[in-house]
C-alpha cells in the first residue's frame, strides 16, 4: 500500500540558475517549487521545475573529488555573488541529439526526473546560504555522500521560512568556522556531537566527520578520541534489545554479558556527609623541610598527605611533580637524582634521534610515522594557545611539545600518539620548563592513563561503569533521573575521564587537581569521586529543569571553566569520607575505593590519610578492578564474582 504524502511546506519562485554569467538572461533561469513532504516516517525535501529554458545546460551530480583536496569552504565560495549556481561538485554533460531537438522545440513542462530532486532529510549533511544583501538569496544543499545540489535562488524570498520549517524535523547548527554554513543534525544526535566536537580532539582534516557522525554517531564520536572504537555500540546502543544476564535475569543485564557473575542486592545506608576544608598549598620552604641533608624525602606518606590536602604552590611543583610521576624516587638522594637525570637524558635523546634521523624518502614509506607526525603537528598548533607559554606562531614551547610527543611514539610503539595526549603533556612542560624532564614526567602520567587511549576503549567503558556504580550508591534518585532521560550511560562524562578534566577547569586549577590525583590518596579512583562531586554540585540544576538527553549534554558541556576546583575537591573528599563511614557499603564499591573487604569502616576526622599512598602502577591496577554495568536497574545491586570467576579474575591485569 502506497504511503500517504503530506505537503508540510511549499514555496514557488525558487529558480535554478544554469548560467555562470554575472547577469544571466531569462533563458538561463529555470523556475520551480520547493516543498517539504512528509511520507510516512520519512520527510523529504523536494524541488520540482516548472519549465525548461531552451539553452539550459544539463547538470549532473558528481561526488567530491578527493584528489582536489578542496575544503568545504573552498568548494562553496565562488568569490562572487549571488548568481553562480554550478559549484565544483556539479558538472555538465553534453546533450544527446534527441535532447537538443526537444530543447529547440516549443517550451513544455519538464519531465520530473530531468531537473527535479528529492532527498530524505536524514541524508542531508549541511546547507550553505548566500551572503546577505547581494541580490537574490540562495541555498545550496549538501548530502552526506558529498553530493552538492545546485544552488536554488529564491527570487520572491522565502529562505528563512524554509529553514524555519526544516527546524521542525532537524536541528540546524551554525558552523563555528563559517556563519553561512548550517550543519544538519537529527534531534537525537545533535547534543552529543556538539558536546564532543568542542573538544577539538577530532582530526580537523576529516571533512566527512559530520557525515560519519550522522551515519554512526557512537563510533564516529569516540573514534575521534582514540583511533577506531565501538564503545558506544556496546555501552549505549543495545542493538539486540535487552541483553540477557548469564543467569537469565534480564533486569540485571550486564552490558558485555560477562559470564561468571551473580547478582547480590544490598541496600547501603549512607550517613551524613562531613564538611571538608582545603589546606594551604605546600610552599617551596615546606618542601625543603621534608628533605633530609642528602635530599631524600623523610616521610613520603606524610608529604603526599599534605599535597593531597592542599596541593603545591608553583615554586615547589618543578621538583615535586618529578616524584609524584615516578621520574624521581621518593627515597633517592640528590646525587642519585642527578645520576638518574643523566641516564634518562641519554635515553631520551637516543629515542629522539630515531625519528629525527628518518629521511623524507624513508618517511614516505612509513605511513604510521607520517600519520603520527601530521596528527601531532595539528594538535600542537591548537593546544593551550591562549596560555602565554604557548602563544605565537614561532613559540619554542610548541617545538618542545611536538618533539616530546614524537619521541613518545618511539618510546611506546604500541600506543603511539592519540589525540588528546597533547592536552596531558602541556601542563607538565609548562611546569618543568625542560624537554627531558617533561618527557619522563609525561611517561609517568601515561602509565596511569594510557589505557584511556587504547583502541578497544575497554578502560573507558569500565570507568564509566564504575562511575555509575558510585553514583547509584550515593544518589539513587539522580541515577534514576539520568536513566529516565537516556543518560544513564554517563556518556557526557567521557571527556572528563579521558583527559582528567583538562578542559573543565582553568589551566592553573588543573595543575592543582592533577597533583592531588597523583598522590593516590585517599583512595584509588579518586578521579571518579571528582566526577561524582561535579554531578553532585549540578544535581539541582539537572533534576529541577526538566532537561532531556540533549539538554543534559549541553548543560554539562557548558560547565567548562565555570567550576571551582577547590569546591569540587572538597565535595569529592567529603563523598569519600561518607562512603568510607558506611558500614554496609557494597563489596564492589569497597574494592573500587580500596577499602578493607569484609570490614565496616568507622568515621574518622582523618579518613583521607589512612590508606597508604600508591605508586602510579599500583593505582592503575586498582583502577582496573571489575565493576558493574552502567545499566543496573536497582541502586542496591552489587556484582560479585562467583567462585569460578574469582580464579580467572586474579590472573587478569
XYZ file of C-alpha atoms in Angstrom:
653
model
C 0.000 0.000 0.000
C 1.439 3.356 -1.059
C 2.242 5.726 1.768
C 0.235 8.934 2.007
C 2.132 12.120 1.130
C 1.571 15.350 3.043
C 2.968 18.689 1.871
C 4.208 20.422 5.036
C 5.788 23.413 3.256
C 5.656 24.837 -0.262
C 7.286 27.859 -1.885
C 7.271 28.862 -5.521
C 9.537 31.367 -7.250
C 12.585 29.225 -6.494
C 14.896 29.313 -9.509
C 17.780 27.240 -10.747
C 20.394 29.400 -12.496
C 22.137 27.395 -15.184
C 24.409 30.200 -16.367
C 27.622 31.252 -14.586
C 27.284 34.750 -16.049
C 27.056 37.645 -13.664
C 23.768 38.727 -15.232
C 22.114 35.655 -16.742
C 19.441 36.150 -19.360
C 15.956 34.835 -18.931
C 16.707 31.587 -20.748
C 19.255 30.587 -18.099
C 16.663 30.612 -15.305
C 14.506 27.608 -14.501
C 11.619 28.360 -12.132
C 10.440 25.746 -9.716
C 8.695 24.930 -6.466
C 10.387 23.678 -3.310
C 8.453 21.525 -0.856
C 8.854 19.654 2.403
C 6.885 16.439 2.115
C 6.003 14.028 4.907
C 5.976 10.469 3.622
C 5.164 8.051 6.392
C 8.026 8.123 8.897
C 10.320 9.882 6.417
C 10.477 13.551 5.470
C 11.610 14.650 2.020
C 12.992 17.902 0.639
C 11.831 18.221 -2.967
C 12.347 20.752 -5.747
C 10.328 20.463 -8.953
C 10.925 22.631 -12.040
C 8.015 24.235 -13.828
C 9.569 24.761 -17.247
C 12.892 24.468 -19.017
C 14.872 27.089 -20.901
C 15.864 26.117 -24.435
C 19.604 26.539 -23.881
C 19.819 25.378 -20.341
C 22.773 23.146 -19.714
C 22.202 19.693 -18.357
C 23.528 19.267 -14.844
C 24.638 16.016 -13.271
C 25.754 15.322 -9.711
C 29.247 14.062 -9.019
C 30.867 13.194 -5.731
C 33.664 15.385 -4.408
C 36.999 14.582 -5.961
C 39.392 13.601 -3.135
C 42.377 14.412 -5.318
C 41.444 18.071 -5.367
C 41.825 18.307 -1.596
C 39.348 21.180 -1.536
C 37.835 22.098 1.788
C 34.125 22.602 2.171
C 34.674 26.350 2.322
C 36.676 26.367 -0.920
C 34.026 24.377 -2.715
C 31.125 26.605 -1.772
C 32.573 30.103 -2.075
C 32.959 31.032 -5.765
C 34.183 34.536 -4.966
C 31.227 36.442 -6.355
C 27.548 36.585 -5.527
C 24.813 35.582 -5.982
C 24.102 34.108 -9.400
C 26.763 31.464 -9.812
C 24.931 28.186 -9.447
C 27.133 25.333 -10.629
C 29.773 24.589 -8.000
C 32.734 22.278 -8.340
C 30.831 19.169 -7.336
C 28.296 19.761 -10.101
C 29.402 19.175 -13.667
C 27.835 19.444 -17.116
C 27.320 16.786 -19.700
C 26.793 17.072 -23.420
C 23.261 16.781 -24.696
C 22.175 13.981 -26.902
C 20.736 14.859 -30.314
C 17.298 13.878 -29.072
C 17.569 16.244 -26.125
C 18.756 19.058 -28.414
C 15.770 18.555 -30.683
C 13.419 18.637 -27.705
C 15.053 21.772 -26.340
C 14.785 23.616 -29.651
C 11.057 22.990 -29.865
C 8.242 24.759 -28.050
C 8.535 25.020 -24.297
C 6.709 22.326 -22.425
C 6.584 21.021 -18.890
C 9.863 19.353 -17.988
C 9.849 15.640 -17.221
C 10.009 15.292 -13.454
C 13.314 13.436 -13.360
C 15.255 15.805 -15.615
C 15.762 18.685 -13.183
C 13.880 17.717 -10.071
C 15.487 16.345 -6.966
C 14.037 14.707 -3.899
C 16.079 13.678 -0.873
C 15.370 12.483 2.625
C 16.250 14.922 5.405
C 18.150 12.076 7.051
C 20.563 12.228 4.098
C 21.126 15.974 4.381
C 24.521 16.965 5.749
C 24.603 20.760 5.584
C 23.086 23.837 3.982
C 25.006 26.846 2.724
C 23.258 30.195 2.476
C 24.223 33.244 0.425
C 25.803 36.396 1.764
C 23.150 38.894 2.828
C 22.339 41.990 0.783
C 23.684 40.766 -2.568
C 20.790 40.126 -4.893
C 18.581 37.057 -4.640
C 19.138 34.804 -1.679
C 20.131 31.248 -2.467
C 20.643 27.959 -0.635
C 22.912 25.046 -1.501
C 22.060 21.602 -0.093
C 24.831 19.092 0.573
C 24.233 15.404 1.237
C 26.219 13.016 3.399
C 27.703 11.428 0.292
C 29.399 14.693 -0.643
C 26.874 15.500 -3.368
C 26.122 19.224 -3.642
C 22.797 20.065 -5.211
C 22.837 23.150 -7.431
C 22.053 26.467 -5.780
C 18.388 27.360 -5.605
C 17.655 31.102 -5.801
C 14.604 32.491 -4.014
C 13.508 35.370 -6.279
C 10.492 36.106 -4.088
C 12.142 35.475 -0.766
C 11.395 32.543 1.494
C 14.775 31.166 2.591
C 14.074 31.979 6.243
C 10.629 30.414 6.042
C 12.092 27.232 4.558
C 14.830 26.990 7.182
C 12.280 27.582 9.931
C 10.097 24.822 8.511
C 13.059 22.440 8.372
C 13.701 23.039 12.078
C 10.554 21.062 12.819
C 12.339 17.922 11.600
C 16.072 18.538 12.088
C 18.415 20.803 14.039
C 20.311 23.442 12.066
C 23.505 24.409 13.893
C 25.643 27.254 12.598
C 29.166 26.068 11.881
C 31.681 27.615 14.336
C 34.035 28.163 11.393
C 31.574 29.634 8.907
C 28.447 31.588 9.822
C 26.963 30.909 6.375
C 27.044 27.145 6.814
C 24.335 25.247 8.711
C 25.203 21.745 9.903
C 22.203 19.426 9.865
C 21.618 17.045 12.772
C 18.847 14.758 13.809
C 17.409 15.641 17.196
C 18.970 12.517 18.734
C 22.479 13.219 17.516
C 22.878 16.982 17.891
C 23.699 17.373 21.566
C 26.243 14.553 21.601
C 28.010 15.863 18.528
C 28.024 19.442 19.835
C 29.449 18.383 23.192
C 32.374 16.413 21.837
C 33.069 18.499 18.778
C 34.044 21.384 21.081
C 36.862 19.265 22.420
C 38.785 19.824 19.185
C 40.221 16.367 19.626
C 38.938 15.288 16.284
C 41.047 15.251 13.180
C 40.332 18.595 11.504
C 41.267 17.132 8.154
C 38.360 14.709 8.329
C 35.930 16.788 6.299
C 33.380 13.975 6.390
C 33.167 13.930 10.200
C 29.584 15.181 10.231
C 28.657 12.591 7.638
C 30.288 9.803 9.642
C 28.687 11.078 12.825
C 25.186 11.133 11.384
C 25.639 7.670 9.921
C 27.052 6.238 13.145
C 27.255 8.805 15.971
C 28.661 6.394 18.503
C 31.623 5.068 16.555
C 32.379 8.445 14.977
C 32.351 10.364 18.254
C 34.640 8.072 20.152
C 36.675 7.167 17.115
C 37.714 10.811 17.091
C 39.245 10.396 20.519
C 41.100 7.162 20.048
C 41.506 5.795 16.550
C 38.520 3.490 15.971
C 36.214 2.231 18.698
C 32.905 0.510 19.088
C 32.484 1.768 22.627
C 29.114 3.382 22.227
C 27.659 0.478 20.320
C 28.189 -1.653 23.393
C 27.722 0.906 26.125
C 24.814 2.955 24.787
C 23.177 1.089 21.967
C 21.565 -2.221 22.905
C 21.045 -3.328 19.327
C 19.721 -6.733 20.316
C 17.189 -5.389 22.786
C 17.594 -6.493 26.392
C 20.872 -8.312 26.852
C 20.362 -11.422 28.910
C 22.388 -11.883 32.061
C 24.396 -15.065 32.424
C 21.884 -16.261 34.981
C 18.919 -15.391 32.806
C 17.848 -12.264 34.665
C 17.256 -9.512 32.098
C 16.729 -6.911 34.801
C 20.323 -7.323 35.913
C 21.771 -7.488 32.420
C 25.398 -6.507 32.080
C 26.463 -4.500 29.037
C 29.042 -7.062 27.989
C 27.083 -10.064 29.223
C 30.065 -11.196 31.236
C 29.744 -14.751 32.458
C 30.660 -15.894 35.941
C 28.880 -13.095 37.815
C 25.973 -13.317 40.181
C 23.689 -10.578 41.435
C 23.561 -9.804 45.154
C 21.419 -6.977 46.447
C 22.470 -4.876 49.400
C 20.985 -1.544 50.459
C 23.682 0.913 51.559
C 22.586 3.268 54.329
C 24.654 6.422 53.979
C 25.349 8.621 56.953
C 25.649 12.379 56.964
C 28.247 13.792 54.631
C 31.036 15.526 56.565
C 32.316 19.014 55.863
C 35.793 19.287 54.345
C 38.120 22.262 54.130
C 41.203 22.502 51.930
C 44.567 23.415 53.411
C 47.154 25.905 52.200
C 49.400 24.658 49.379
C 52.841 23.251 50.101
C 55.373 26.048 49.676
C 58.942 25.677 48.462
C 60.179 26.198 52.027
C 57.886 23.473 53.351
C 59.045 21.157 50.579
C 62.652 21.698 51.623
C 61.737 20.905 55.226
C 60.584 17.451 54.132
C 64.074 16.659 52.770
C 66.985 15.328 54.807
C 70.529 16.725 54.333
C 71.105 14.307 51.435
C 67.975 15.461 49.607
C 65.943 12.360 50.439
C 62.259 12.749 51.371
C 61.993 11.907 55.059
C 58.366 10.785 55.137
C 56.838 10.306 51.666
C 53.476 9.272 53.130
C 53.133 12.441 55.201
C 54.235 14.587 52.277
C 51.683 13.008 49.977
C 49.019 13.662 52.557
C 49.976 17.325 52.624
C 49.925 17.550 48.863
C 46.516 15.878 48.769
C 45.153 18.250 51.402
C 46.467 21.494 49.917
C 48.269 20.945 46.632
C 51.539 22.672 45.803
C 52.447 26.241 45.042
C 54.155 26.965 41.749
C 57.694 27.188 43.125
C 57.564 23.680 44.599
C 55.929 21.924 41.654
C 59.001 21.548 39.478
C 60.665 19.081 41.852
C 57.551 17.618 43.472
C 55.973 16.588 40.183
C 59.058 14.537 39.308
C 58.487 12.498 42.470
C 54.720 12.263 42.063
C 55.097 10.994 38.493
C 57.852 8.496 39.221
C 60.720 10.266 37.462
C 62.464 10.611 40.829
C 62.179 8.001 43.538
C 60.927 9.303 46.875
C 63.896 7.764 48.701
C 66.583 8.921 46.267
C 69.268 11.336 47.399
C 70.049 14.472 45.425
C 73.092 12.781 43.909
C 71.065 9.752 42.893
C 68.534 12.036 41.253
C 71.301 13.772 39.305
C 72.596 10.406 38.117
C 69.051 9.476 37.126
C 68.745 12.664 35.075
C 71.986 11.900 33.216
C 70.828 8.373 32.342
C 67.372 9.473 31.328
C 68.713 12.375 29.252
C 70.879 9.982 27.229
C 67.971 7.612 26.795
C 65.645 10.400 25.708
C 67.944 11.791 23.039
C 68.684 8.326 21.668
C 64.947 7.878 21.108
C 64.582 11.381 19.727
C 67.396 10.721 17.258
C 65.488 7.729 15.923
C 62.710 9.821 14.425
C 64.876 12.874 13.756
C 67.197 10.842 11.548
C 64.425 9.471 9.342
C 64.830 10.977 5.885
C 61.936 12.321 3.854
C 62.332 9.397 1.487
C 62.108 6.915 4.354
C 59.107 8.653 5.838
C 57.277 8.372 2.529
C 57.409 4.604 3.058
C 56.406 4.779 6.726
C 52.737 5.677 6.818
C 52.490 5.179 10.576
C 55.235 7.664 11.412
C 53.933 10.055 8.780
C 50.467 9.862 10.291
C 51.755 10.470 13.820
C 53.755 13.482 12.698
C 50.790 15.015 10.895
C 48.427 14.425 13.801
C 50.871 15.810 16.361
C 51.528 18.933 14.303
C 47.814 19.658 14.075
C 47.174 19.052 17.770
C 50.183 21.049 18.941
C 49.092 24.027 16.857
C 45.877 24.313 18.890
C 46.910 23.195 22.380
C 46.602 25.867 25.100
C 47.390 28.661 22.655
C 45.781 31.211 24.964
C 48.492 30.440 27.528
C 51.434 32.825 27.224
C 53.849 29.913 27.368
C 52.433 28.612 24.072
C 51.113 31.694 22.273
C 52.564 32.915 18.972
C 53.462 31.049 15.803
C 57.187 30.792 16.495
C 56.883 29.853 20.147
C 59.653 27.444 21.243
C 57.188 25.759 23.599
C 55.310 24.426 20.570
C 58.503 22.889 19.218
C 59.126 21.157 22.542
C 55.553 19.859 22.646
C 55.996 18.436 19.169
C 59.370 16.836 19.910
C 58.295 15.253 23.192
C 55.184 13.747 21.613
C 57.117 12.435 18.618
C 59.680 10.868 20.959
C 56.897 9.244 22.958
C 55.888 7.455 19.755
C 59.372 5.902 19.768
C 59.069 5.088 23.471
C 55.651 3.430 23.185
C 55.373 1.923 19.716
C 52.182 0.023 20.500
C 50.209 3.091 21.535
C 51.965 5.803 19.516
C 50.163 9.132 19.521
C 46.435 9.536 20.045
C 44.576 12.826 20.006
C 44.239 14.256 23.489
C 47.769 13.398 24.638
C 48.945 16.920 23.875
C 46.449 18.134 26.481
C 48.132 15.949 29.098
C 51.662 16.999 28.180
C 51.071 20.753 28.001
C 50.781 21.465 31.776
C 53.758 19.192 32.507
C 56.006 21.023 30.066
C 54.740 24.331 31.429
C 55.767 23.341 34.973
C 59.070 21.573 34.287
C 60.288 24.036 31.620
C 62.588 21.267 30.395
C 62.204 18.897 27.463
C 63.733 15.811 29.103
C 62.035 16.293 32.455
C 58.705 16.872 30.727
C 59.086 13.679 28.695
C 59.752 11.390 31.648
C 57.064 13.001 33.779
C 54.671 12.606 30.864
C 55.608 8.923 30.649
C 54.738 8.589 34.337
C 51.361 10.225 33.752
C 50.707 7.969 30.780
C 51.371 4.933 32.988
C 48.239 5.990 34.857
C 46.001 6.837 31.909
C 47.393 5.160 28.795
C 44.550 2.651 28.731
C 42.161 5.561 28.171
C 43.657 5.922 24.697
C 43.706 2.288 23.649
C 41.713 1.360 20.592
C 39.415 -1.067 22.391
C 38.264 1.622 24.851
C 37.719 -1.094 27.442
C 39.189 1.067 30.207
C 36.913 3.992 29.356
C 33.923 1.684 29.317
C 34.941 0.241 32.664
C 35.464 3.614 34.305
C 32.082 4.919 33.165
C 30.559 1.762 34.634
C 32.392 2.395 37.888
C 31.160 5.982 37.935
C 27.619 4.695 37.507
C 28.140 2.301 40.412
C 29.406 5.034 42.736
C 26.647 7.490 41.895
C 23.993 4.805 42.223
C 25.108 4.202 45.801
C 25.469 7.933 46.521
C 22.350 9.298 44.873
C 19.825 6.752 43.523
C 17.240 9.441 42.585
C 19.790 11.236 40.410
C 20.711 7.958 38.731
C 17.047 7.167 38.147
C 16.574 10.618 36.635
C 19.522 10.138 34.270
C 18.240 6.699 33.321
C 14.828 8.151 32.525
C 16.480 10.677 30.202
C 18.561 8.007 28.427
C 21.680 9.469 30.051
C 22.399 6.640 32.479
C 25.425 5.599 30.474
C 27.247 8.794 31.568
C 28.456 9.485 28.044
C 28.630 13.180 28.962
C 31.465 12.324 31.383
C 33.646 10.775 28.696
C 35.761 13.906 28.223
C 36.276 14.286 31.960
C 37.766 10.843 32.351
C 39.645 10.686 29.059
C 41.913 13.659 29.771
C 41.363 14.012 33.512
C 39.168 17.131 33.448
C 41.744 19.097 31.432
C 39.054 21.029 29.555
C 36.745 21.552 32.522
C 38.899 23.799 34.725
C 41.191 26.766 34.241
C 44.811 25.931 33.432
C 46.072 26.943 36.892
C 43.401 24.824 38.586
C 44.266 21.774 36.503
C 47.788 21.909 37.935
C 46.306 21.659 41.422
C 43.787 18.957 40.538
C 46.330 16.717 38.855
C 48.895 16.855 41.660
C 46.145 15.921 44.120
C 45.124 12.961 41.953
C 48.757 11.853 41.514
C 49.127 11.313 45.265
C 46.911 8.224 45.020
C 45.026 9.468 48.086
C 42.672 8.995 49.739
C 41.897 6.006 47.536
C 42.399 4.624 44.081
C 39.956 6.001 41.521
C 39.612 9.333 43.303
C 39.156 10.906 39.877
C 35.772 9.143 39.724
C 34.813 10.769 43.005
C 35.783 14.105 41.473
C 33.282 13.340 38.701
C 30.711 12.472 41.390
C 31.472 15.802 43.036
C 30.684 17.699 39.844
C 27.425 15.805 39.345
C 26.551 16.374 42.989
C 27.125 20.119 42.564
C 24.858 20.152 39.490
C 22.197 17.862 40.929
C 19.506 20.508 41.377
C 20.209 22.149 38.032
C 19.797 18.798 36.287
C 16.777 17.404 38.096
C 14.710 20.572 38.525
C 14.996 21.856 34.981
C 13.110 19.252 33.006
C 16.208 18.561 30.936
C 16.160 15.815 28.350
C 19.073 13.907 26.836
C 20.174 16.803 24.628
C 19.866 19.425 27.345
C 21.837 17.335 29.852
C 24.727 17.024 27.420
C 24.581 20.714 26.629
C 24.454 21.715 30.297
C 27.417 19.533 31.253
C 29.415 20.791 28.302
C 28.763 24.406 29.275
C 30.217 23.882 32.759
C 33.676 24.290 31.242
C 35.721 26.932 33.089
C 32.741 27.756 35.335
C 33.593 25.445 38.261
C 35.896 25.891 41.241
C 38.415 23.103 41.672
C 38.592 23.824 45.424
C 34.852 23.280 45.774
C 34.875 20.098 43.709
C 37.842 18.640 45.614
C 36.081 19.338 48.923
C 32.949 17.620 47.658
C 34.909 14.635 46.348
C 36.770 14.135 49.618
C 33.558 14.519 51.613
C 31.919 11.886 49.413
C 34.839 9.530 50.075
C 34.566 10.012 53.838
C 30.810 9.468 53.691
C 31.250 6.212 51.794
C 34.141 5.067 53.982
C 31.946 5.511 57.065
C 29.113 3.409 55.625
C 29.052 0.044 57.415
C 27.113 -1.885 54.762
C 28.848 -0.489 51.699
C 28.605 -2.986 48.801
C 31.738 -5.035 48.426
C 32.471 -3.938 44.880
C 32.340 -0.302 45.995
C 34.748 -1.109 48.813
C 37.125 -2.694 46.317
C 36.777 0.236 43.955
C 37.753 2.666 46.712
C 40.467 0.473 48.251
C 38.565 -0.080 51.493
C 39.138 -3.247 53.535
C 36.966 -6.129 52.406
C 34.592 -7.518 54.988
C 35.089 -4.648 57.446
C 32.839 -1.764 58.262
C 34.934 1.393 58.078
C 34.455 3.738 61.005
C 34.217 7.508 60.789
C 37.416 9.427 61.248
C 38.437 13.045 61.077
C 41.414 11.961 59.024
C 39.912 9.228 56.883
C 41.661 10.561 53.802
C 45.038 9.937 55.354
C 44.587 6.331 56.391
C 45.248 4.444 53.113
C 48.856 4.014 52.134
C 49.881 6.021 49.064
C 50.034 4.138 45.801
C 52.622 4.189 43.089
C 51.347 5.052 39.597
C 51.416 1.387 38.581
C 49.575 0.303 41.733
C 46.955 2.984 41.275
C 46.447 1.889 37.681
C 45.981 -1.722 38.779
C 43.369 -0.668 41.301
C 41.663 1.421 38.623
C 41.122 -1.655 36.500
C 39.122 -3.652 39.056
C 35.919 -5.149 37.713
C 32.663 -3.345 38.352
C 29.005 -3.428 37.481
C 27.402 -2.410 34.262
C 26.134 1.170 33.891
C 22.658 -0.169 33.246
C 21.792 -1.666 36.614
C 18.121 -1.070 37.419
C 18.487 -1.133 41.212
C 20.596 1.275 43.255
C 21.481 -1.542 45.619
C 22.716 -4.045 43.051
C 26.200 -5.388 43.559
C 28.032 -7.615 41.100
C 30.264 -10.169 42.741
C 32.413 -12.825 41.076
C 31.353 -16.400 41.560
C 33.899 -18.871 42.815
C 34.743 -19.919 39.273
C 35.160 -16.343 38.051
C 37.310 -15.309 41.012
C 40.153 -17.551 39.945
C 40.295 -16.165 36.440
C 39.987 -12.590 37.666
C 43.002 -12.896 39.881
C 45.075 -13.643 36.796
C 43.842 -10.596 34.855
C 45.949 -7.473 34.621
